[in-house]
DNA sequence: CTTAAACAGGACAAAATTGTCCGAATTAAT
DNA sequence: ATTAATTCGGACAATTTTGTCCTGTTTAAG
């Protein structure tokens, strides 16, 4: 469904949000360990998230990643997915047709529409705060 | 959402169904041209569909691919997807956790459940016959 | 000022996916 | 029998995705 990069990005963002919520800044090393991802690859993804204003990166000793507390609740899953995988998940044709629209649909166009719509709604209505709280409360997990 | 291989596989199956419905057998060359796919790559995919008993392949001159008429309506999209991409789309975790279940869910487990369920229902309730008829009637297209 | 901890980013490497080529086997038609 | 049309399948190649490494830069702390 999502690329590995996107999976790591979502998990990293959730972990950073969780820690930022508690006033802590986290290092790449920490993140990779807690979400069980390859460190250097995760670094690249965090750069993307930083460039898309989803996380703040602070250089130097005692540096790391954080998200401003007041922003956590306003960052939707959709924003993260879009930053990493782009919008193909919303707009692309399910069968890869170059031109696939209402008046030139692929065979599964209408069948897919509702699934895609549901996915879109889900991504747009889910924010980092609730996901971080799920981890904090032990209701959900970031690895294994 | 689906791999390229799966996209080609679905389109190929629809085209073969359409022609079989009209009593015609089709060649690889024909298929690739009509669904706008790379010929040799499509050949590999058709082999998979044949091994999974979704299409019949007939060797030799005047050979080609076909689907027994009476089977067309009973072949669900899900069967094709499963033959090519496997079942990861149904059972895999949205965030790539090795172990993701009701009592050890990833952060988006429950949010994803409904989307995945909708996708599954869609794939299981859509069969080749209706897709082929959509092409036949001009209601949908296999390329561009 | 020096050092150590951290991120940035370019170059590289590995793996997976996508795609190509070609010889072998099969079969219908002549 | 020979030929031509066709699929099969193995080996290979290109591309994309995933992942690693190393050097440089920034910054806090001693």
XYZ file of C-alpha atoms (C1' of nucleotides) in Angstrom:
348
model
C 0.000 0.000 0.000
C 2.663 2.480 1.105
C 6.351 2.411 0.282
C 8.807 1.339 2.958
C 10.014 4.927 3.076
C 6.494 6.060 3.862
C 6.020 3.423 6.529
C 9.211 4.510 8.240
C 8.241 8.152 7.851
C 4.885 7.663 9.515
C 6.340 5.691 12.397
C 9.160 8.191 12.856
C 6.731 11.092 12.911
C 4.581 9.358 15.497
C 7.575 8.699 17.721
C 8.851 12.261 17.392
C 5.385 13.565 18.173
C 5.157 11.376 21.236
C 8.480 12.607 22.592
C 7.841 16.231 21.657
C 4.580 15.980 23.505
C 6.668 15.163 26.569
C 9.081 18.006 25.858
C 11.886 15.781 24.631
C 13.941 16.049 21.485
C 15.014 12.784 19.863
C 18.035 11.732 17.863
C 18.056 9.808 14.636
C 19.662 6.901 16.424
C 16.890 6.824 18.969
C 14.203 7.022 16.342
C 15.640 4.219 14.235
C 15.953 2.010 17.303
C 12.419 2.639 18.482
C 10.719 2.157 15.153
C 13.052 -0.626 14.023
C 14.269 0.998 10.813
C 17.648 1.299 9.065
C 19.326 4.377 10.457
C 20.851 5.982 7.370
C 17.757 5.387 5.287
C 15.611 6.870 7.998
C 17.857 9.933 7.955
C 16.923 10.572 4.331
C 13.269 10.287 5.100
C 13.534 12.657 8.034
C 15.175 15.167 5.728
C 12.105 14.986 3.539
C 9.811 15.441 6.500
C 11.893 18.421 7.631
C 11.775 20.018 4.192
C 8.034 19.584 4.173
C 7.755 21.358 7.499
C 6.413 18.315 9.243
C 9.276 17.977 11.705
C 11.978 20.394 12.845
C 15.575 19.222 12.712
C 18.150 20.762 15.007
C 21.819 20.320 14.159
C 24.774 20.002 16.472
C 25.360 18.351 19.786
C 22.102 17.900 21.687
C 20.400 18.285 18.343
C 17.777 15.984 16.974
C 14.201 16.073 15.765
C 11.066 17.517 17.267
C 7.638 18.827 16.387
C 6.215 21.946 17.944
C 3.605 20.814 20.418
C 0.870 23.032 19.058
C 1.351 21.584 15.579
C 1.038 17.917 16.486
C -2.739 17.778 16.388
C -2.869 19.587 13.071
C -0.596 17.232 11.150
C -2.664 14.706 9.255
C -1.421 11.345 8.075
C -2.231 12.526 4.564
C 0.399 15.241 4.824
C 3.103 12.734 5.686
C 2.098 10.313 2.946
C 1.991 13.137 0.449
C 5.439 14.367 1.472
C 7.008 10.968 0.926
C 4.965 9.029 -1.619
C 3.341 11.944 -3.392
C -0.289 12.032 -4.392
C -0.359 9.051 -6.733
C -2.329 7.098 -4.169
C -5.170 9.582 -4.592
C -5.043 10.452 -8.235
C -3.407 7.517 -10.006
C -5.442 4.995 -11.969
C -5.818 1.598 -10.319
C -4.755 -0.123 -13.538
C -2.072 2.348 -14.557
C -3.911 3.995 -17.434
C -2.399 7.332 -18.399
C -5.752 8.849 -18.946
C -8.387 7.494 -16.608
C -11.353 9.642 -15.780
C -15.120 9.667 -15.519
C -15.562 9.786 -19.281
C -12.654 7.461 -20.096
C -12.538 5.099 -17.153
C -10.497 1.976 -16.718
C -12.508 -1.193 -16.024
C -12.250 -0.823 -12.280
C -12.484 2.945 -12.067
C -15.861 3.115 -10.358
C -15.205 0.088 -8.217
C -12.031 1.679 -6.965
C -13.452 5.109 -6.418
C -15.082 4.245 -3.110
C -12.043 2.445 -1.758
C -9.809 5.310 -2.689
C -12.256 7.770 -1.206
C -12.363 5.853 2.043
C -8.587 5.747 2.172
C -8.385 9.459 1.494
C -10.886 10.284 4.195
C -9.043 8.104 6.646
C -5.685 9.706 5.911
C -7.123 13.194 6.067
C -9.011 12.655 9.277
C -6.227 10.994 11.224
C -3.708 13.225 12.957
C -0.403 12.664 14.669
C -1.737 13.463 18.118
C -4.169 10.592 18.285
C -1.601 8.184 16.895
C 0.996 9.302 19.451
C -1.531 8.967 22.251
C -2.241 5.429 21.135
C 1.409 4.568 21.608
C 1.612 6.405 24.905
C -1.364 4.569 26.329
C -0.058 1.215 25.183
C -2.985 0.729 22.854
C -0.703 0.379 19.858
C 2.922 -0.356 19.007
C 5.649 0.903 16.707
C 7.504 -2.340 16.198
C 7.713 -6.162 16.124
C -1.716 -0.024 -4.921
C -1.008 -2.942 -7.239
C 2.265 -3.857 -8.886
C 2.695 -3.214 -12.592
C 2.651 -6.975 -13.089
C -0.739 -7.117 -11.423
C -2.113 -4.236 -13.459
C -1.053 -5.957 -16.669
C -2.428 -9.246 -15.409
C -5.846 -7.814 -14.682
C -6.076 -6.054 -18.015
C -4.870 -9.126 -19.874
C -7.425 -11.317 -18.129
C -10.201 -8.906 -19.005
C -9.187 -8.851 -22.639
C -8.897 -12.609 -22.841
C -12.298 -12.955 -21.179
C -13.822 -10.549 -23.646
C -12.497 -12.462 -26.630
C -13.267 -15.868 -25.150
C -16.788 -14.674 -24.610
C -16.915 -14.177 -28.371
C -15.369 -17.574 -29.019
C -11.985 -16.192 -30.029
C -8.574 -17.218 -28.799
C -5.974 -14.468 -28.528
C -2.220 -14.380 -28.933
C 0.269 -12.759 -26.607
C 1.050 -10.210 -29.289
C -2.588 -9.257 -29.553
C -2.992 -8.975 -25.823
C 0.060 -6.793 -25.339
C -1.061 -4.511 -28.133
C -4.577 -4.149 -26.820
C -3.668 -3.516 -23.217
C -0.556 -1.497 -24.046
C 1.946 -3.618 -22.140
C 5.485 -4.873 -22.831
C 5.121 -8.157 -24.661
C 7.796 -10.320 -23.031
C 6.918 -9.139 -19.569
C 3.270 -9.842 -20.226
C 4.226 -13.354 -21.282
C 5.637 -14.026 -17.821
C 2.503 -12.781 -16.181
C 0.303 -14.904 -18.413
C 2.334 -17.932 -17.387
C 1.457 -17.170 -13.813
C -2.210 -16.788 -14.649
C -2.082 -20.097 -16.529
C -0.423 -21.892 -13.622
C -3.094 -20.551 -11.328
C -5.793 -21.909 -13.606
C -7.127 -18.507 -14.410
C -6.447 -18.708 -18.127
C -5.723 -21.602 -20.444
C -2.694 -21.386 -22.666
C -2.545 -23.319 -25.904
C 0.826 -23.821 -27.526
C 1.718 -24.032 -31.178
C 0.463 -22.331 -34.298
C -3.037 -20.954 -33.818
C -2.343 -21.229 -30.131
C -2.872 -18.462 -27.644
C -4.840 -17.768 -24.519
C -8.458 -18.248 -23.602
C -10.791 -18.744 -20.693
C -13.579 -21.282 -20.726
C -16.800 -19.352 -21.150
C -18.520 -20.884 -18.198
C -15.659 -19.888 -15.911
C -15.556 -16.211 -16.779
C -18.264 -15.146 -14.394
C -16.750 -17.108 -11.548
C -13.288 -15.556 -11.681
C -13.042 -12.759 -9.178
C -10.560 -9.927 -9.326
C -9.278 -11.150 -5.977
C -8.141 -14.396 -7.539
C -6.035 -12.582 -10.118
C -4.505 -10.210 -7.595
C -3.723 -13.090 -5.311
C -2.088 -15.079 -8.108
C 0.255 -12.229 -8.986
C 0.778 -10.053 -5.918
C -0.071 -12.592 -3.260
C -2.212 -11.872 -0.265
C -0.107 -9.166 1.367
C -2.685 -6.591 0.388
C -5.163 -8.328 2.657
C -3.071 -9.557 5.513
C -0.022 -7.293 5.604
C 0.303 -4.533 8.187
C -0.146 -1.008 6.848
C 3.065 0.087 8.557
C 5.069 -3.057 7.902
C 5.089 -4.492 11.413
C 5.969 -8.168 11.483
C 3.422 -8.842 14.105
C 0.334 -6.675 13.832
C -2.920 -7.959 15.201
C -5.870 -7.038 17.339
C -3.905 -7.406 20.537
C -0.661 -5.963 19.215
C -1.812 -3.427 16.630
C 0.232 -0.842 14.785
C -0.916 2.762 15.236
C -3.121 2.701 12.162
C -4.364 -0.859 12.470
C -7.976 -0.035 13.215
C -8.072 2.943 10.905
C -6.878 0.725 8.089
C -9.134 -2.171 8.822
C -12.174 -0.627 7.177
C -10.268 0.472 4.096
C -8.728 -2.926 3.690
C -12.095 -4.570 4.257
C -13.692 -2.395 1.610
C -10.910 -3.228 -0.817
C -11.243 -6.903 -0.083
C -14.987 -6.862 -0.573
C -14.579 -5.020 -3.807
C -12.012 -7.454 -5.168
C -14.037 -10.455 -4.079
C -17.300 -9.207 -5.473
C -16.027 -8.140 -8.858
C -15.762 -10.765 -11.544
C -14.234 -10.919 -14.984
C -17.537 -11.086 -16.760
C -18.766 -7.702 -15.669
C -15.400 -6.134 -16.400
C -15.318 -7.654 -19.878
C -18.855 -6.471 -20.551
C -17.835 -2.967 -19.566
C -15.188 -3.008 -22.270
C -17.523 -4.564 -24.791
C -20.177 -1.921 -24.252
C -17.688 0.899 -24.471
C -18.303 1.892 -20.880
C -14.634 1.426 -19.991
C -11.244 1.152 -21.640
C -8.105 -0.921 -21.408
C -5.624 1.725 -22.471
C -4.519 5.387 -22.884
C 39.556 26.529 21.369
C 38.924 21.891 21.181
C 36.189 18.085 21.195
C 32.372 15.226 20.712
C 27.610 14.670 19.350
C 24.596 15.309 16.123
C 22.308 16.324 11.246
C 23.071 17.189 5.809
C 23.891 15.477 1.672
C 26.374 13.288 -2.090
C 28.132 9.002 -3.791
C 27.802 4.432 -3.721
C 25.753 -0.585 -3.105
C 22.186 -4.089 -2.729
C 17.804 -5.826 -3.657
C 13.437 -5.917 -5.868
C 10.762 -4.971 -9.731
C 10.236 -4.346 -14.388
C 11.516 -5.444 -18.791
C 14.272 -7.973 -22.891
C 16.304 -11.719 -25.606
C 16.744 -16.028 -27.370
C 16.698 -20.950 -27.997
C 13.577 -24.899 -27.232
C 9.205 -27.144 -27.509
C 4.627 -27.551 -29.505
C 1.229 -27.579 -33.060
C -1.460 -26.402 -37.381
C -1.094 -26.091 -42.141
C 1.037 -27.083 -46.440
C 8.445 -33.794 -43.475
C 8.917 -28.930 -43.469
C 7.606 -24.581 -42.173
C 5.619 -20.956 -39.678
C 3.211 -19.422 -35.646
C 3.072 -19.683 -31.217
C 3.993 -20.412 -25.974
C 7.753 -21.760 -22.352
C 11.342 -20.737 -19.639
C 16.004 -19.487 -18.480
C 19.376 -15.919 -18.597
C 20.195 -11.381 -18.819
C 19.558 -6.041 -18.494
C 17.478 -1.689 -16.893
C 15.178 0.797 -13.538
C 13.433 1.850 -9.126
C 13.486 1.309 -4.382
C 15.853 0.433 -0.422
C 19.796 0.840 2.133
C 24.977 2.206 3.397
C 29.066 5.038 3.899
C 31.701 8.892 4.326
C 32.835 13.716 4.519
C 31.372 18.115 5.867
C 28.916 21.286 8.882
C 26.754 22.816 13.067
C 26.524 23.370 17.940
C 26.795 22.422 23.065
C 29.971 21.662 26.619
C 34.299 21.530 28.826
